[in-house]
XYZ file of C-alpha atoms in Angstrom:
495
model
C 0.000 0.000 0.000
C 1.125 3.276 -1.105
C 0.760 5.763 1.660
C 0.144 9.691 1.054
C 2.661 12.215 -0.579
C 2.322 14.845 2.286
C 0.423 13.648 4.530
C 1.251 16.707 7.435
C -0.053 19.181 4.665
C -2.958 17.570 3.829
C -4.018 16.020 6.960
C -2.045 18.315 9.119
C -5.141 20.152 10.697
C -6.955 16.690 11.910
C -7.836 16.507 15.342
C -9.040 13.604 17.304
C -12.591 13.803 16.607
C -11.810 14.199 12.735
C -9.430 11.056 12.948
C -11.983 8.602 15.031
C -14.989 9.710 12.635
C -12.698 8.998 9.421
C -11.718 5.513 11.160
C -15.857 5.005 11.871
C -15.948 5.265 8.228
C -13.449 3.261 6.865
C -14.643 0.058 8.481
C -18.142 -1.520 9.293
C -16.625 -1.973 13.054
C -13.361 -0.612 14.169
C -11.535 -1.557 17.184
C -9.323 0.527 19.638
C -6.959 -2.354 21.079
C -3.708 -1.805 23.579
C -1.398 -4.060 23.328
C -2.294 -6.710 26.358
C -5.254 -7.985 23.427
C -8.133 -5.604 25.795
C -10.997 -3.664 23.735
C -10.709 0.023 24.800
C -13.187 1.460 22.681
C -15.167 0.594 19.703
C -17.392 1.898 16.457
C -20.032 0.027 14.800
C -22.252 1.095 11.737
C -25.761 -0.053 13.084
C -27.088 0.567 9.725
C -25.452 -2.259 7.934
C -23.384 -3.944 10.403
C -24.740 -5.217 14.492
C -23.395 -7.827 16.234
C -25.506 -8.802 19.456
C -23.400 -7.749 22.741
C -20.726 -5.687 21.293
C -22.239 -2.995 23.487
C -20.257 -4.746 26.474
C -16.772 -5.699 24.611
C -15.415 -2.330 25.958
C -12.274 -3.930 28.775
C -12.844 -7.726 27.864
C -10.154 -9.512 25.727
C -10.623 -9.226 21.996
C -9.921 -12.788 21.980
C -13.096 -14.059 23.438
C -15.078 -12.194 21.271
C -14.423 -14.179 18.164
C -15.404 -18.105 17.622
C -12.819 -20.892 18.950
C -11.072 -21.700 15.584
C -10.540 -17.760 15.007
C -9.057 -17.225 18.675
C -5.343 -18.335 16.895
C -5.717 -15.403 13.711
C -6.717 -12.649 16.697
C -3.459 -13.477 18.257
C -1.444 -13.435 15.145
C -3.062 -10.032 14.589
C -1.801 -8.444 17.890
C 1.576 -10.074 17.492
C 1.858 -8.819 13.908
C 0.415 -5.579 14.547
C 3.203 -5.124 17.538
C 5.948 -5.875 15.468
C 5.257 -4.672 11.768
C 4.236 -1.387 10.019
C 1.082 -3.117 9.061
C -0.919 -6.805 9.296
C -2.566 -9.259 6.410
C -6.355 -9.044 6.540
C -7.460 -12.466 8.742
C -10.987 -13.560 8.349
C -12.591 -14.534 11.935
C -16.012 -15.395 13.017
C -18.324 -13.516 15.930
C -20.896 -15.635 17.744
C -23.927 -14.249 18.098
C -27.183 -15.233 20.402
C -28.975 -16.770 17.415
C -25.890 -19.581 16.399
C -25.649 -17.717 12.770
C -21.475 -16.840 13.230
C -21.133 -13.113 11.512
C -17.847 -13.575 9.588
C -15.281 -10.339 9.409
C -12.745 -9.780 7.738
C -10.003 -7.549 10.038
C -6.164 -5.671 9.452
C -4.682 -4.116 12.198
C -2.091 -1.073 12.977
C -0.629 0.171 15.422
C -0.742 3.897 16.300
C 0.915 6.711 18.766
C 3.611 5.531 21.518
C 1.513 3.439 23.963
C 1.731 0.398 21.558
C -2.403 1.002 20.909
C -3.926 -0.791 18.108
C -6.736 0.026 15.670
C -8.206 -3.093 14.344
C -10.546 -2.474 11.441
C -13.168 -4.818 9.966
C -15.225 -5.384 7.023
C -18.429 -7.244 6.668
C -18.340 -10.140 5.119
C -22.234 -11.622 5.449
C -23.195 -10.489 1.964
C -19.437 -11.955 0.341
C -20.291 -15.051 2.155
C -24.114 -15.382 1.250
C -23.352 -15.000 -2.410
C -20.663 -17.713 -2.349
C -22.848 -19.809 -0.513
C -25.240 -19.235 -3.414
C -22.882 -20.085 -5.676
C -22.124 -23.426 -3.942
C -25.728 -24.172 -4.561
C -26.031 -22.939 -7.730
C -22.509 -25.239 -8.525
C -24.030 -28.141 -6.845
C -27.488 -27.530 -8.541
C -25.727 -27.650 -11.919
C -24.128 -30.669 -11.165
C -27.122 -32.645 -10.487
C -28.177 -31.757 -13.549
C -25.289 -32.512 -15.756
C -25.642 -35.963 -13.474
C -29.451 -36.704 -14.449
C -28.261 -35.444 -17.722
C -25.511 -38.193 -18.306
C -28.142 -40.542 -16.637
C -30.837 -39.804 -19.445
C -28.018 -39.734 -21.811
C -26.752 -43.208 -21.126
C -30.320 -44.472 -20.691
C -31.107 -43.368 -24.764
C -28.072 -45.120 -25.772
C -28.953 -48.396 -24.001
C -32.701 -48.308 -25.604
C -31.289 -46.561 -28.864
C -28.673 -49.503 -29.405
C -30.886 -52.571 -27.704
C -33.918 -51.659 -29.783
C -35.077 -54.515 -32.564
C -35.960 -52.091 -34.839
C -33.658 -50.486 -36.958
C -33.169 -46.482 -35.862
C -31.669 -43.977 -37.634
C -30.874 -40.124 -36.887
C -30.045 -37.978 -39.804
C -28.668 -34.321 -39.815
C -31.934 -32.104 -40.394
C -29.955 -29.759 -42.760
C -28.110 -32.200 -45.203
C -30.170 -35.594 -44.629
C -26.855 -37.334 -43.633
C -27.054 -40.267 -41.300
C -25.496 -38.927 -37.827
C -26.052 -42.175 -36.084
C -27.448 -45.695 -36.346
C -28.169 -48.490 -33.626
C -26.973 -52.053 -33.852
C -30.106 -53.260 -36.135
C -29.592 -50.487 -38.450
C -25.917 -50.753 -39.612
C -26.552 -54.848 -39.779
C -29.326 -54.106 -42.278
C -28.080 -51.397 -44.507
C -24.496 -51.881 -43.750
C -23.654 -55.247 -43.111
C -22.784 -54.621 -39.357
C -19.860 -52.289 -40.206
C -19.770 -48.185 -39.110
C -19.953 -46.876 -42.894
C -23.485 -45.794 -42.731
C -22.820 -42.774 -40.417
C -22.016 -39.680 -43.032
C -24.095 -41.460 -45.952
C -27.266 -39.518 -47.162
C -30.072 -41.393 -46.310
C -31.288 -41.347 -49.809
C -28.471 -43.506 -51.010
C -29.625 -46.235 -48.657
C -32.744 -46.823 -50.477
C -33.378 -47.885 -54.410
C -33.343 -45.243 -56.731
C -36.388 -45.018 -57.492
C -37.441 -44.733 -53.742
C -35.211 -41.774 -53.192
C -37.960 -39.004 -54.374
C -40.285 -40.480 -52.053
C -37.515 -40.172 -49.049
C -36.939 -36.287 -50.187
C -40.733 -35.647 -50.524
C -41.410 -37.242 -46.274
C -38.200 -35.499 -44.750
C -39.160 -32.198 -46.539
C -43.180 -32.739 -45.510
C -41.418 -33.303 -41.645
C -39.257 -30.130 -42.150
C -41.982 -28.373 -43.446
C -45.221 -29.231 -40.825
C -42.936 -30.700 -38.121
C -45.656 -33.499 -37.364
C -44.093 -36.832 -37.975
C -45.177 -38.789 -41.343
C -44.676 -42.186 -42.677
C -44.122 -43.648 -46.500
C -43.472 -47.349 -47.778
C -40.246 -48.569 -49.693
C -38.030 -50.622 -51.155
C -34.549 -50.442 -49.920
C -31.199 -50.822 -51.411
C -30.289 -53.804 -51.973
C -33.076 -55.157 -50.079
C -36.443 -56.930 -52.027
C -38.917 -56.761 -49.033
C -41.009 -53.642 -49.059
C -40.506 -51.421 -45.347
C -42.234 -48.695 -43.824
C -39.987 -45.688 -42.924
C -41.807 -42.969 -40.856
C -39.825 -39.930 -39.649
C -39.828 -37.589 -36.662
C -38.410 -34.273 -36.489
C -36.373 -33.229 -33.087
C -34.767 -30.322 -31.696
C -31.092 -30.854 -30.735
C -29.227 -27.636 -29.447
C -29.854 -25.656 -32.116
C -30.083 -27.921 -35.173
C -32.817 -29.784 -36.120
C -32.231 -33.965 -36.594
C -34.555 -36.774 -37.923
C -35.291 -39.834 -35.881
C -36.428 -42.508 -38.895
C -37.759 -45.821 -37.918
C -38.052 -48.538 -40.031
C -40.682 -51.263 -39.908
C -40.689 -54.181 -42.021
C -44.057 -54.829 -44.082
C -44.513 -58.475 -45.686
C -42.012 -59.653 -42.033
C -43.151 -63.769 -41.661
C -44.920 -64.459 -38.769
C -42.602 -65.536 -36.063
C -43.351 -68.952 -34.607
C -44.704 -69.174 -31.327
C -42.496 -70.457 -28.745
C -42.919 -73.883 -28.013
C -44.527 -74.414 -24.301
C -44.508 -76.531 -21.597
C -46.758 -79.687 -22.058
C -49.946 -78.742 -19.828
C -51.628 -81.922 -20.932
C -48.601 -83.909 -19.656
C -48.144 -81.782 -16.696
C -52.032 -83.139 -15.764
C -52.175 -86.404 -16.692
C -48.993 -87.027 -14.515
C -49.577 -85.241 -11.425
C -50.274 -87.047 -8.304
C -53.697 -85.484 -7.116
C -57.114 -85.972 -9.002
C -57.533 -82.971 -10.972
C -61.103 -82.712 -13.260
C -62.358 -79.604 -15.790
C -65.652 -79.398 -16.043
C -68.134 -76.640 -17.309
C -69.748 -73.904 -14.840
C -73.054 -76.284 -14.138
C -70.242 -78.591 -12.775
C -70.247 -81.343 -15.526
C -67.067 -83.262 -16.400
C -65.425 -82.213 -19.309
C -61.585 -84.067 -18.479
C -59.602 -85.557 -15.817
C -56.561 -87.269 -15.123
C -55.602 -90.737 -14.525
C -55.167 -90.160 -10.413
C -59.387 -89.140 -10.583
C -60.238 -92.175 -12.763
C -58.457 -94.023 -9.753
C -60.340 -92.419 -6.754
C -63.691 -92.915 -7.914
C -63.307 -96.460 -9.901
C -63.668 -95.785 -13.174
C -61.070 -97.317 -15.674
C -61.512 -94.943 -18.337
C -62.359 -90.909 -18.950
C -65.519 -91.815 -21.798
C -67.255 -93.087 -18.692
C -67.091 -89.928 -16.697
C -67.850 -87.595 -19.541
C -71.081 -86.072 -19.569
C -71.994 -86.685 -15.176
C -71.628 -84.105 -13.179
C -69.029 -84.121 -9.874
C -72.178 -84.123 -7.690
C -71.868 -87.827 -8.638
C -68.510 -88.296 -6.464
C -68.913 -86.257 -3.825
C -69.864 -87.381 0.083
C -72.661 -85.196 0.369
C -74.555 -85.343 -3.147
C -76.485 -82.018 -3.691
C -74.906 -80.361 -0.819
C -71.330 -79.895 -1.796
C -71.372 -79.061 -5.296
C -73.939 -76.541 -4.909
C -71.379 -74.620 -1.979
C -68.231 -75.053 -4.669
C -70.405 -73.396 -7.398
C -71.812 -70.550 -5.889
C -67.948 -69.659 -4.076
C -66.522 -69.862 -7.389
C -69.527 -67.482 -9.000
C -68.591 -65.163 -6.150
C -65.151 -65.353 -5.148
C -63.804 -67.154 -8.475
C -61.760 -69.721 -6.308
C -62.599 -71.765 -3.124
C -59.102 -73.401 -0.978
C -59.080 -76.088 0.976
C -62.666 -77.878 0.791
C -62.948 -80.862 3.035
C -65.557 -83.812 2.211
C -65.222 -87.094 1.016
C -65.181 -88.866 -2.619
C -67.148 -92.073 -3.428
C -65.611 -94.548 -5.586
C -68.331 -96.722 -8.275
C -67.552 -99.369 -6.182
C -68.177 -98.551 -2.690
C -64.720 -97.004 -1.432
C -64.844 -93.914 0.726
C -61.844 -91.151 0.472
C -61.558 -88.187 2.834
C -60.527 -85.347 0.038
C -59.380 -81.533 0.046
C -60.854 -79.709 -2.994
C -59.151 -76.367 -4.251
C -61.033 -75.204 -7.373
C -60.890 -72.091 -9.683
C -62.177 -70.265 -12.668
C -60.593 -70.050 -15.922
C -60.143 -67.203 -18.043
C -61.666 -67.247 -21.969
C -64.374 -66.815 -23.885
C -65.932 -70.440 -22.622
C -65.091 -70.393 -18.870
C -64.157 -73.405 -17.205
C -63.877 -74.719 -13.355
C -60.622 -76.715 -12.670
C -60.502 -78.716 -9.291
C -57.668 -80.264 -7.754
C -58.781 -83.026 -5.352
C -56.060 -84.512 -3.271
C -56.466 -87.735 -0.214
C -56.300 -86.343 2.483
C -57.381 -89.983 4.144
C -53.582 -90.559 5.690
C -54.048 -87.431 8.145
C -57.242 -89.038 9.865
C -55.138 -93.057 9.893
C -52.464 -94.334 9.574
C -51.989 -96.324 6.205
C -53.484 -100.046 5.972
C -55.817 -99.391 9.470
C -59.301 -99.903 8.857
C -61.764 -96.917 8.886
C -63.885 -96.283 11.624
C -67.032 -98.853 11.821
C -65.799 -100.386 8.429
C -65.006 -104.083 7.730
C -61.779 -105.634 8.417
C -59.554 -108.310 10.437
C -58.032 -106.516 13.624
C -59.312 -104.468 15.787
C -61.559 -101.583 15.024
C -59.923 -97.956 15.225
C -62.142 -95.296 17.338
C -61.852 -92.337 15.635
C -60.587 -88.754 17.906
C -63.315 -85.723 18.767
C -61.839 -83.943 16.305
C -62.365 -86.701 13.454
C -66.187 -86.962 14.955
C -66.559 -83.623 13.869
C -65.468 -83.893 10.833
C -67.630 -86.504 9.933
C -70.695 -84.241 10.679
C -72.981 -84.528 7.074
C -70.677 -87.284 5.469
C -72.473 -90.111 8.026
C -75.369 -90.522 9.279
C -76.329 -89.389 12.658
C -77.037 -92.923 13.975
C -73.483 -94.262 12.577
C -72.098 -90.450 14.055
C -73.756 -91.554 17.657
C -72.416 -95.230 17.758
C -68.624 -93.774 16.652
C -69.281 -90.943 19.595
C -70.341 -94.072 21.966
C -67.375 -96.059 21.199
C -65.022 -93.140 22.045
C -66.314 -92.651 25.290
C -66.756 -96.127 25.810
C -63.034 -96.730 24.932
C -61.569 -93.859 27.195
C -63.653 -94.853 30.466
C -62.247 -98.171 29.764
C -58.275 -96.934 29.879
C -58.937 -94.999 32.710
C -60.323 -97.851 34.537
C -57.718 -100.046 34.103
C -55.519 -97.408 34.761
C -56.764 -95.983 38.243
C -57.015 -100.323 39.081
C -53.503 -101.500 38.159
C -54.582 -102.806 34.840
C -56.849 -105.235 37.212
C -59.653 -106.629 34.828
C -61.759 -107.638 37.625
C -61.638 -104.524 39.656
C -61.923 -102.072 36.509
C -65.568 -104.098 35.565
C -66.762 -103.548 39.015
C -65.980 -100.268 39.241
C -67.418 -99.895 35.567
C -70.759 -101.507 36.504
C -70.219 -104.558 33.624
C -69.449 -108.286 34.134
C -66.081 -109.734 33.698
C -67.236 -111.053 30.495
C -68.831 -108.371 29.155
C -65.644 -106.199 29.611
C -63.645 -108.800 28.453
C -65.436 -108.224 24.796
C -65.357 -104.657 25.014
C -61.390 -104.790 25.539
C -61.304 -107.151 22.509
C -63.634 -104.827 20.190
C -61.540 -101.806 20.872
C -58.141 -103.538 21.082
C -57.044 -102.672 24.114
C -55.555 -106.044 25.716
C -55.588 -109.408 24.310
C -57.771 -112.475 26.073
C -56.731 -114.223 28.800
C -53.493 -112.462 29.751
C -53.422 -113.094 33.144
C -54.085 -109.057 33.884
C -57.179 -109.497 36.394
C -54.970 -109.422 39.226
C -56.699 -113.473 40.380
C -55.809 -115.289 38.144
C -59.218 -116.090 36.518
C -58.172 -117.276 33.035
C -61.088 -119.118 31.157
C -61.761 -119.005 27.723
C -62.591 -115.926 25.838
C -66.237 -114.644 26.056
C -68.315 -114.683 23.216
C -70.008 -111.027 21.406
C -72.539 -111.066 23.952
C -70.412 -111.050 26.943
C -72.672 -114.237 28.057
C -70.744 -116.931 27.869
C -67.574 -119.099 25.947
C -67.500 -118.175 22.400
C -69.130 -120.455 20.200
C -67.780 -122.367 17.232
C -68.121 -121.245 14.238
C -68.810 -123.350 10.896
């Protein structure tokens, strides 16, 4: 800095009221410091400059005025001040009530004998508000040249993926600019010496007026527009239409070209649903919405007897099922309503007598001739164990008493006198086991305490398999021969 010429000429009649007024105006806050770091005295310009509190900086430290990371550049201004004609400008922070820091930008010099310094500072909200606009405005930008690059790179991928052959062509001279993959294999042979060629040299001569008279009809209404061709080279006849689009500030073509008299593409072969079907392992049956059979698989045929599908066509699944006119009507009118039913428990009769507990799921097919399709799968192993008789059916060994819970789930397959016998057996059977429990496993003292005879409980143990005859368990030693039914007396022979 270049001080003045004559300054004791020109300045020579300043006093001290002159000089603290021109240092008021040279700075939006100006400091009066000695040379231990204490404010003596201070100026602010409330108009553009106000810093809550510096009304009571007068005798603290101008150190703990400032921010902790600017305490270091105060001290560095004192020392500098102290020691040299003049000081760098050092940028520190104030803290202020709100937590906004006011950032200011001070220089320092000393003046007179008693090692006084006069610290002036500049404002630096409005510097630092438009820089941190122009971080924003730079980060902003960014973003945009980011989505930019994204969009960019997302063009390119559809641009070059694309089946059909694409083209862009210079708006002013018709050249091609740039071609995807299916473009320079058709007109080109795969190779890049399509890009620069005119367009119209692509095509057969006498297809090339046609190509001038649809770009210039583009350029012209800038609506796109179609026209058919032959091109070079080429004998099947295409469809070229043309768009025009603004790039920068040039106009390009994007031409598309579609393939007229293309052969129908087979069909891709699918899996074998009829094979799928016929081989699964549940009983699956299609039949029309009043319910009659229209197919089935192999695995139905076997649950309801019938060797072959001719002699199922035509009846409707009513036929099968455990409760006929009951359960049909319920699957019907679910899938009317909810177009599927899961998970539909009755039972399926076989032509010849046999009796399967089933789980029906069923739904609606899609079409102009709607269908139901019902999957029907034995659910007879979760009730018994495989090879035990059912419950009150025919058989060697002893007869199986069915749970509470199967009971109840034979509600409307049987009828309510075979449903009360099966319910009598049960409880018949468990007052049994806890007789025999509470006694010891003492025959004689469980049929007292049971109200029956000896005999009589010795053929309800044999009916419900719970101890074999005449193995010494009545605790004295009354062996005889087995009872007969009745409970009356020795079995009788039998021819």
């Amino acid at each position: 800095m270049k001080n003045f010429a004559a300054p004791a000429q020109s300045l020579g009649e300043l006093d001290v009221d002159a000089a603290a007024k021109l240092i008021a105006m040279a700075a939006d806050i100006a400091l009066v410091v000695d040379h231990d770091g204490l404010i003596r005295d201070l100026a602010v310009d409330h108009r553009d400059f106000a810093l809550t509190g510096h009304e009571h900086w007068r005798g603290r430290p101008w150190i703990e005025t400032v921010t902790e990371e600017s305490r270091p550049k105060i001290a560095a201004l004192i020392d500098e001040a102290l020691s040299a004609e003049r000081t760098r400008w050092r940028q520190v922070n104030h803290p202020t009530q709100g937590g906004e820091d006011v950032p200011v930008l001070y220089a320092a010099l000393r003046i007179g004998t008693e090692r006084r310094l006069v610290a002036f500072g500049r404002d630096l909200r409005t510097i630092s508000s438009l820089q941190q606009r122009l971080i924003e405005a730079q980060q902003r930008l960014e973003h945009d040249y980011t989505r930019l690059r994204h969009l960019e790179t997302r063009y390119r991928l559809l641009f070059q993926l694309s089946d059909e052959p694409l083209l862009v062509l210079d708006g002013a001279t018709d050249k091609v600019v740039e071609a995807n993959r299916a473009a320079l294999r058709m007109l080109d042979g795969g190779s890049n010496g399509l890009v620069g060629r005119s367009f119209s040299a692509c095509v057969e001569p006498g297809s090339s007026s046609e190509v001038d008279r649809l770009l210039a009809t583009v350029r012209a209404t800038g609506r796109a527009d179609a026209a058919e061709l032959r091109l070079a080279g080429r004998s099947e006849r295409w469809r070229v239409s043309a768009s025009l689009l603004r790039q920068e500030n040039a106009w390009v073509f994007l031409v598309r070209l579609l393939q007229l008299d293309r052969p129908a593409a087979p069909e891709p072969e699918g899996p074998d649903w009829a094979g799928i079907v016929e081989g699964h392992p549940d009983a699956m049956a299609l039949t029309e919405v009043d319910g009659t059979l229209v197919s089935c698989n192999a695995a139905f045929l076997e649950l309801v007897e019938i060797p072959t599908i001719e002699q199922a066509k035509g009846d409707t699944l009513d036929r099968w099922l455990g409760r006929p006119g009951v359960d049909m009507r319920v699957l019907l009118s679910n899938l009317r309503e909810q177009g599927q039913v899961r998970l539909f428990s009755t039972m399926l009769r076989g032509d010849y007598g046999s009796e399967t507990d089933v789980e029906i799921a069923a739904t609606a097919t899609d079409g102009a001739h709607p269908y139901y399709a019902f999957t029907i799968r034995d659910v007879g192993r979760r009730y018994a164990p495989p090879g035990t008789p059912r419950a009150g059916g025919a058989g060697t060994g002893p007869v199986v008493t069915p749970s509470a819970e199967q009971l109840s789930e034979l509600v409307g397959r049987v009828s309510l006198k075979d449903l009360v016998r099966q319910t009598t057996d049960l409880i018949e059977k468990m007052y049994i086991e806890a007789a025999l429990e509470m006694t010891g496993d003492n025959r004689a003292s469980a049929a007292e305490m049971l109200g029956l005879s000896r005999q009589s409980l010795y053929v309800k143990l044999r009916r419900f398999g719970l101890r074999d005859i005449g193995d010494g368990g009545d605790g004295g030693g009354e062996d005889g021969p087995p009872p007969s039914e009745d409970g009356q007396g020795p079995e009788a022979p039998r021819s």
